[in-house]
mmCIF file of C-alpha atoms in Angstrom:
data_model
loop_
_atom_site.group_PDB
_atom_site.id
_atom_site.type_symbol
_atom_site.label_atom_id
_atom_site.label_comp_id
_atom_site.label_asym_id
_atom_site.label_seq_id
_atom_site.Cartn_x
_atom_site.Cartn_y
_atom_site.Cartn_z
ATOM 1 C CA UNK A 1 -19.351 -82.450 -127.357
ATOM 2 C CA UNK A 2 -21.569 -79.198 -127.035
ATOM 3 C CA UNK A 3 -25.313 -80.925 -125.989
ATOM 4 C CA UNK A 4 -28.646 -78.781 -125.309
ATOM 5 C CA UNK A 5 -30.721 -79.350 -122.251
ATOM 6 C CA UNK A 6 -34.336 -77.944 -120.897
ATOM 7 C CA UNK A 7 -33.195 -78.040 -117.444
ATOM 8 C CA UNK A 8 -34.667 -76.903 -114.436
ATOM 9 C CA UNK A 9 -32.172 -75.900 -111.848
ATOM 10 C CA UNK A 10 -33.214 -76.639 -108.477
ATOM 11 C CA UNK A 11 -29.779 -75.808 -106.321
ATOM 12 C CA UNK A 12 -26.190 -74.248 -106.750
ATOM 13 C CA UNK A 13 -23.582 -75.903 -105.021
ATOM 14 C CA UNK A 14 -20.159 -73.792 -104.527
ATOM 15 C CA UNK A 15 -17.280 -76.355 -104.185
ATOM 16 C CA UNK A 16 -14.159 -76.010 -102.796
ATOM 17 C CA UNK A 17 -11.911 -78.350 -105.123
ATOM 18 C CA UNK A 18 -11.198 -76.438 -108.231
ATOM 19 C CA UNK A 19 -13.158 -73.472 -106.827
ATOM 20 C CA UNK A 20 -15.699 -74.288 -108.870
ATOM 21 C CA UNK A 21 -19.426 -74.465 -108.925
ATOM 22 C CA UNK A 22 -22.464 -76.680 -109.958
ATOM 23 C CA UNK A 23 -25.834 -76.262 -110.635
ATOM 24 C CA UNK A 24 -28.321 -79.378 -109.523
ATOM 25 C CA UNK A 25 -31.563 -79.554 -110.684
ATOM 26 C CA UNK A 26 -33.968 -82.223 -113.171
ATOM 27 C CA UNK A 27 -33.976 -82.172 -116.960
ATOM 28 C CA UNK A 28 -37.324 -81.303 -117.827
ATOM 29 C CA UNK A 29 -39.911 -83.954 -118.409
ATOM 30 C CA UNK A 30 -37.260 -86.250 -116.914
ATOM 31 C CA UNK A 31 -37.078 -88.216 -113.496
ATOM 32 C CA UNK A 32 -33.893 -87.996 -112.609
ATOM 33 C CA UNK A 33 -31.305 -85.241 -110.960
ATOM 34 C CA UNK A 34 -28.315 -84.007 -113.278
ATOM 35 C CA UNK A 35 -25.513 -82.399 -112.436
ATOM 36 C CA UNK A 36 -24.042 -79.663 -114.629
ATOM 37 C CA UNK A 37 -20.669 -77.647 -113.736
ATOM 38 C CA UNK A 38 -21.855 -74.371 -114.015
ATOM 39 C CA UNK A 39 -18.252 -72.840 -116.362
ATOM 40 C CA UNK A 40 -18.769 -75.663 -118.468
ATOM 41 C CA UNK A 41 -22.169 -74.345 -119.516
ATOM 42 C CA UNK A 42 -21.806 -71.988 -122.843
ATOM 43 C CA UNK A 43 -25.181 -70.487 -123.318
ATOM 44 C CA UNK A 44 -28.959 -70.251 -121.818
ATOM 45 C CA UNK A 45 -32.015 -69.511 -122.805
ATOM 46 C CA UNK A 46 -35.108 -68.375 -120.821
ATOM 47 C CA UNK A 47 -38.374 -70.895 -121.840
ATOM 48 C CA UNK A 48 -41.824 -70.388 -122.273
ATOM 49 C CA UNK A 49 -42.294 -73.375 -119.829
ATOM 50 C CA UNK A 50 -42.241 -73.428 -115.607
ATOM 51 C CA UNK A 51 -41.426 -75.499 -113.733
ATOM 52 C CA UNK A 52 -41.813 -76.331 -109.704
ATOM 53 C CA UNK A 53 -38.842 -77.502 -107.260
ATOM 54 C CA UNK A 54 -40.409 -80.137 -105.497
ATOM 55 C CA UNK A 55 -41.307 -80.042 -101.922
ATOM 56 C CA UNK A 56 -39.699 -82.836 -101.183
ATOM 57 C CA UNK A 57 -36.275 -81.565 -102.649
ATOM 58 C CA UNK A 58 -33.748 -81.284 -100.670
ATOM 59 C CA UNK A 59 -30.002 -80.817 -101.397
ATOM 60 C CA UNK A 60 -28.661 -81.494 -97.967
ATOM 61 C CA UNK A 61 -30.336 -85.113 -98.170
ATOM 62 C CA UNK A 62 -29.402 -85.386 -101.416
ATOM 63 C CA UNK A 63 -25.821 -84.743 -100.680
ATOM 64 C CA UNK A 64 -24.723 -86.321 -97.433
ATOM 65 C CA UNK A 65 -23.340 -89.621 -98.460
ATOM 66 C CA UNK A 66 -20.955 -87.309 -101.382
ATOM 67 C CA UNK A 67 -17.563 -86.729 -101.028
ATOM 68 C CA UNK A 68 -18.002 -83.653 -102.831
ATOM 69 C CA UNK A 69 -21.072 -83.256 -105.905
ATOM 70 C CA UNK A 70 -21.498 -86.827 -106.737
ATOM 71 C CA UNK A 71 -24.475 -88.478 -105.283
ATOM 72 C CA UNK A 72 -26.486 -91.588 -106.483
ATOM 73 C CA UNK A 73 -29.746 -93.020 -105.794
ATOM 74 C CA UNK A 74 -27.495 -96.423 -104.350
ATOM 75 C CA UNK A 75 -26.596 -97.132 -101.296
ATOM 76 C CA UNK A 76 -23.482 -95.344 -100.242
ATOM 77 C CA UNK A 77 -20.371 -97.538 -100.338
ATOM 78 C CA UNK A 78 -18.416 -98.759 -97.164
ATOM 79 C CA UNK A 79 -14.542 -96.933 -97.547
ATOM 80 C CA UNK A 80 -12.058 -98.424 -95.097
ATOM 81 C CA UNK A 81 -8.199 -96.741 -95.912
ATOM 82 C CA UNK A 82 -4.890 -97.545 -93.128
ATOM 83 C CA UNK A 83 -3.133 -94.549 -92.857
ATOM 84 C CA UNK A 84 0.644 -94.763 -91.456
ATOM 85 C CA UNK A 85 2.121 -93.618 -88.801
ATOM 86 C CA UNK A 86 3.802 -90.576 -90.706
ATOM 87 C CA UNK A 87 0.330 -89.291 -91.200
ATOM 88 C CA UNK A 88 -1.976 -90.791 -89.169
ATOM 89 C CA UNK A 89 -2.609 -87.150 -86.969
ATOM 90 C CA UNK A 90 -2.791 -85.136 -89.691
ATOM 91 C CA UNK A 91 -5.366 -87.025 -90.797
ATOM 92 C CA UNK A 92 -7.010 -87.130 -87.194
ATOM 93 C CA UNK A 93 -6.980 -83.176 -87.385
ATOM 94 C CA UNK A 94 -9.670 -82.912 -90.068
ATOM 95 C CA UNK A 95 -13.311 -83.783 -90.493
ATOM 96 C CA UNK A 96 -13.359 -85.606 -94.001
ATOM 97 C CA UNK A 97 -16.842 -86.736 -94.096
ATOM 98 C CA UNK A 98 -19.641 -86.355 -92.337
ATOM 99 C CA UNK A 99 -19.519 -90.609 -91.185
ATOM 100 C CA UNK A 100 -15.901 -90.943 -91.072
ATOM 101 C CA UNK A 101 -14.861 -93.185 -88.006
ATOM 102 C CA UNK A 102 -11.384 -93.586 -86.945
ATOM 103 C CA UNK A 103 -9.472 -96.036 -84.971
ATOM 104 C CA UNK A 104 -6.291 -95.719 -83.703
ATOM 105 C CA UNK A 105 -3.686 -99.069 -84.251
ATOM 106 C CA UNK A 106 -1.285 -100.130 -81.958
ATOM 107 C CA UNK A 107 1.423 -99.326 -84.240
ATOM 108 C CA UNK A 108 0.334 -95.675 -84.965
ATOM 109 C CA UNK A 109 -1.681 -96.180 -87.848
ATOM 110 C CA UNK A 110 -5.108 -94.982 -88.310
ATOM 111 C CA UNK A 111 -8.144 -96.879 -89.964
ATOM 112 C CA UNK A 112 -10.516 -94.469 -91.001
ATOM 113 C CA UNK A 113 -14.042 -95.501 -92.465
ATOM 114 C CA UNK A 114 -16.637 -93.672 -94.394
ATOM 115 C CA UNK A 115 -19.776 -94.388 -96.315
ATOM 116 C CA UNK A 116 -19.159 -93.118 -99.552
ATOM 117 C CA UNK A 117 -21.874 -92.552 -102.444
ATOM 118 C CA UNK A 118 -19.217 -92.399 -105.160
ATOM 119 C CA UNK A 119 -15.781 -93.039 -104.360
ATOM 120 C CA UNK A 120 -14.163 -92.136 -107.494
ATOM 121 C CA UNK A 121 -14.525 -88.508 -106.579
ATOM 122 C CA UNK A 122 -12.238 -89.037 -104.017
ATOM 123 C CA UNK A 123 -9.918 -90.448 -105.925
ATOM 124 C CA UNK A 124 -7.416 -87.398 -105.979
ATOM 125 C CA UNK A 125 -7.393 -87.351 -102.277
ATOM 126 C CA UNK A 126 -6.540 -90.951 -101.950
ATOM 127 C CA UNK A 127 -3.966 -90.797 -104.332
ATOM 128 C CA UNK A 128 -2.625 -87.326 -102.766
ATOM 129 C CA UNK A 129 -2.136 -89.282 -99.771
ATOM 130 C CA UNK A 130 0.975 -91.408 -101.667
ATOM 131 C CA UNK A 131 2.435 -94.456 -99.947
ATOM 132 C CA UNK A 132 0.918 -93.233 -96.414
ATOM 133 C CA UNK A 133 -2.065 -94.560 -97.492
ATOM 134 C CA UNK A 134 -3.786 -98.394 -98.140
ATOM 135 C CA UNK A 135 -6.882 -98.752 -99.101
ATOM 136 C CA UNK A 136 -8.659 -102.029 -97.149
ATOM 137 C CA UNK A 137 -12.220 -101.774 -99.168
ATOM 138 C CA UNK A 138 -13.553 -102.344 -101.460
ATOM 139 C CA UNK A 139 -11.873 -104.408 -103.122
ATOM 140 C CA UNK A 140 -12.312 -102.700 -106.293
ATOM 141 C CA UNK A 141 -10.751 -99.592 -105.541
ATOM 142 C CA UNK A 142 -7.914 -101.336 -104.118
ATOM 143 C CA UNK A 143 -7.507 -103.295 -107.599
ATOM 144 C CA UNK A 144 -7.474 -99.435 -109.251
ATOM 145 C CA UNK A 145 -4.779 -98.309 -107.152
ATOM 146 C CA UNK A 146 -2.601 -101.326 -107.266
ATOM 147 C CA UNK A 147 -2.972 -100.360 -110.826
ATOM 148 C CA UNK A 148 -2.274 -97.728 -111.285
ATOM 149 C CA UNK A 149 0.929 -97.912 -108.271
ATOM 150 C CA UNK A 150 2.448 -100.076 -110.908
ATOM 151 C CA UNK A 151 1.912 -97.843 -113.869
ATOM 152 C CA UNK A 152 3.416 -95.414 -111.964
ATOM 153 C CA UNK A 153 6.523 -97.157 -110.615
ATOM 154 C CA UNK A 154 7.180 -98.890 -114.553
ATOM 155 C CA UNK A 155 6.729 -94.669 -115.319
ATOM 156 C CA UNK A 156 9.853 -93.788 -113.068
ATOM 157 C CA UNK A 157 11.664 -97.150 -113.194
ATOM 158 C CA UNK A 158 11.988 -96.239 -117.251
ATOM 159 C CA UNK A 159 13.576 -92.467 -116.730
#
């Protein structure tokens, strides 16, 4: 559905997934940040209006608690995943998230935590982690991949 916008863009974020970008920034005479991706956008026009960035914008801040783009206004939310053994140091070898902890398990597992401000953006890199990964909390995303683990499995079990 093709909508029209005043919007005042504030900040353009490159991102790595998809190499695509996005454009943050407020719709006007609005008081609230949007997110647009910037190849999804079909036309602009130049307005008669200005607008200010305000001084107290700033991206980084507004962005720490995302896995990628998505930020909220909420509180970020607690992510606790078990990786196995099979994985656990590959997982070690990269910096996720900027409040990622990890903690080594007797068994060779790996807990890693992270506050999250919308974990459905990193839903692809759960689920590209397979069966090497559990996720702990919340319980909500643990519900959606129990889910959808089943979907799949009645998927294969039928070819």
């Amino acid at each position: 559905e093709i909508r029209e916008y005043i919007f005042c863009p504030y900040f353009i974020e490159p991102y790595a997934v998809g190499q695509t970008t996005y454009v943050i920034g407020q719709l006007f005479d609005q008081d609230a940040y949007r997110t647009f991706k910037i190849e999804r956008i079909t036309r602009v026009e130049i307005q008669p209006t200005s607008y200010t960035i305000p001084p107290d914008f700033d991206p980084q801040e507004l962005l720490k608690d995302a896995w990628g783009i998505w930020f909220t206004r909420e509180n970020p939310t607690s992510i606790v995943l078990r990786f196995d053994e099979t994985v656990s140091r590959r997982v070690q070898e990269s910096r996720w998230h900027r409040s990622q902890s990890l903690e080594g398990q007797p068994d060779g597992s790996l807990i890693w935590r992270a506050e999250i401000a919308e974990w459905k953006e990193m839903l692809p890199w759960i689920k590209g982690w397979g069966a090497h990964v559990e996720v702990l909390e919340p319980e909500e995303l643990r519900r959606l991949m129990a889910a959808e683990a089943q979907q799949m499995a009645a998927l294969y079990s039928a070819a």
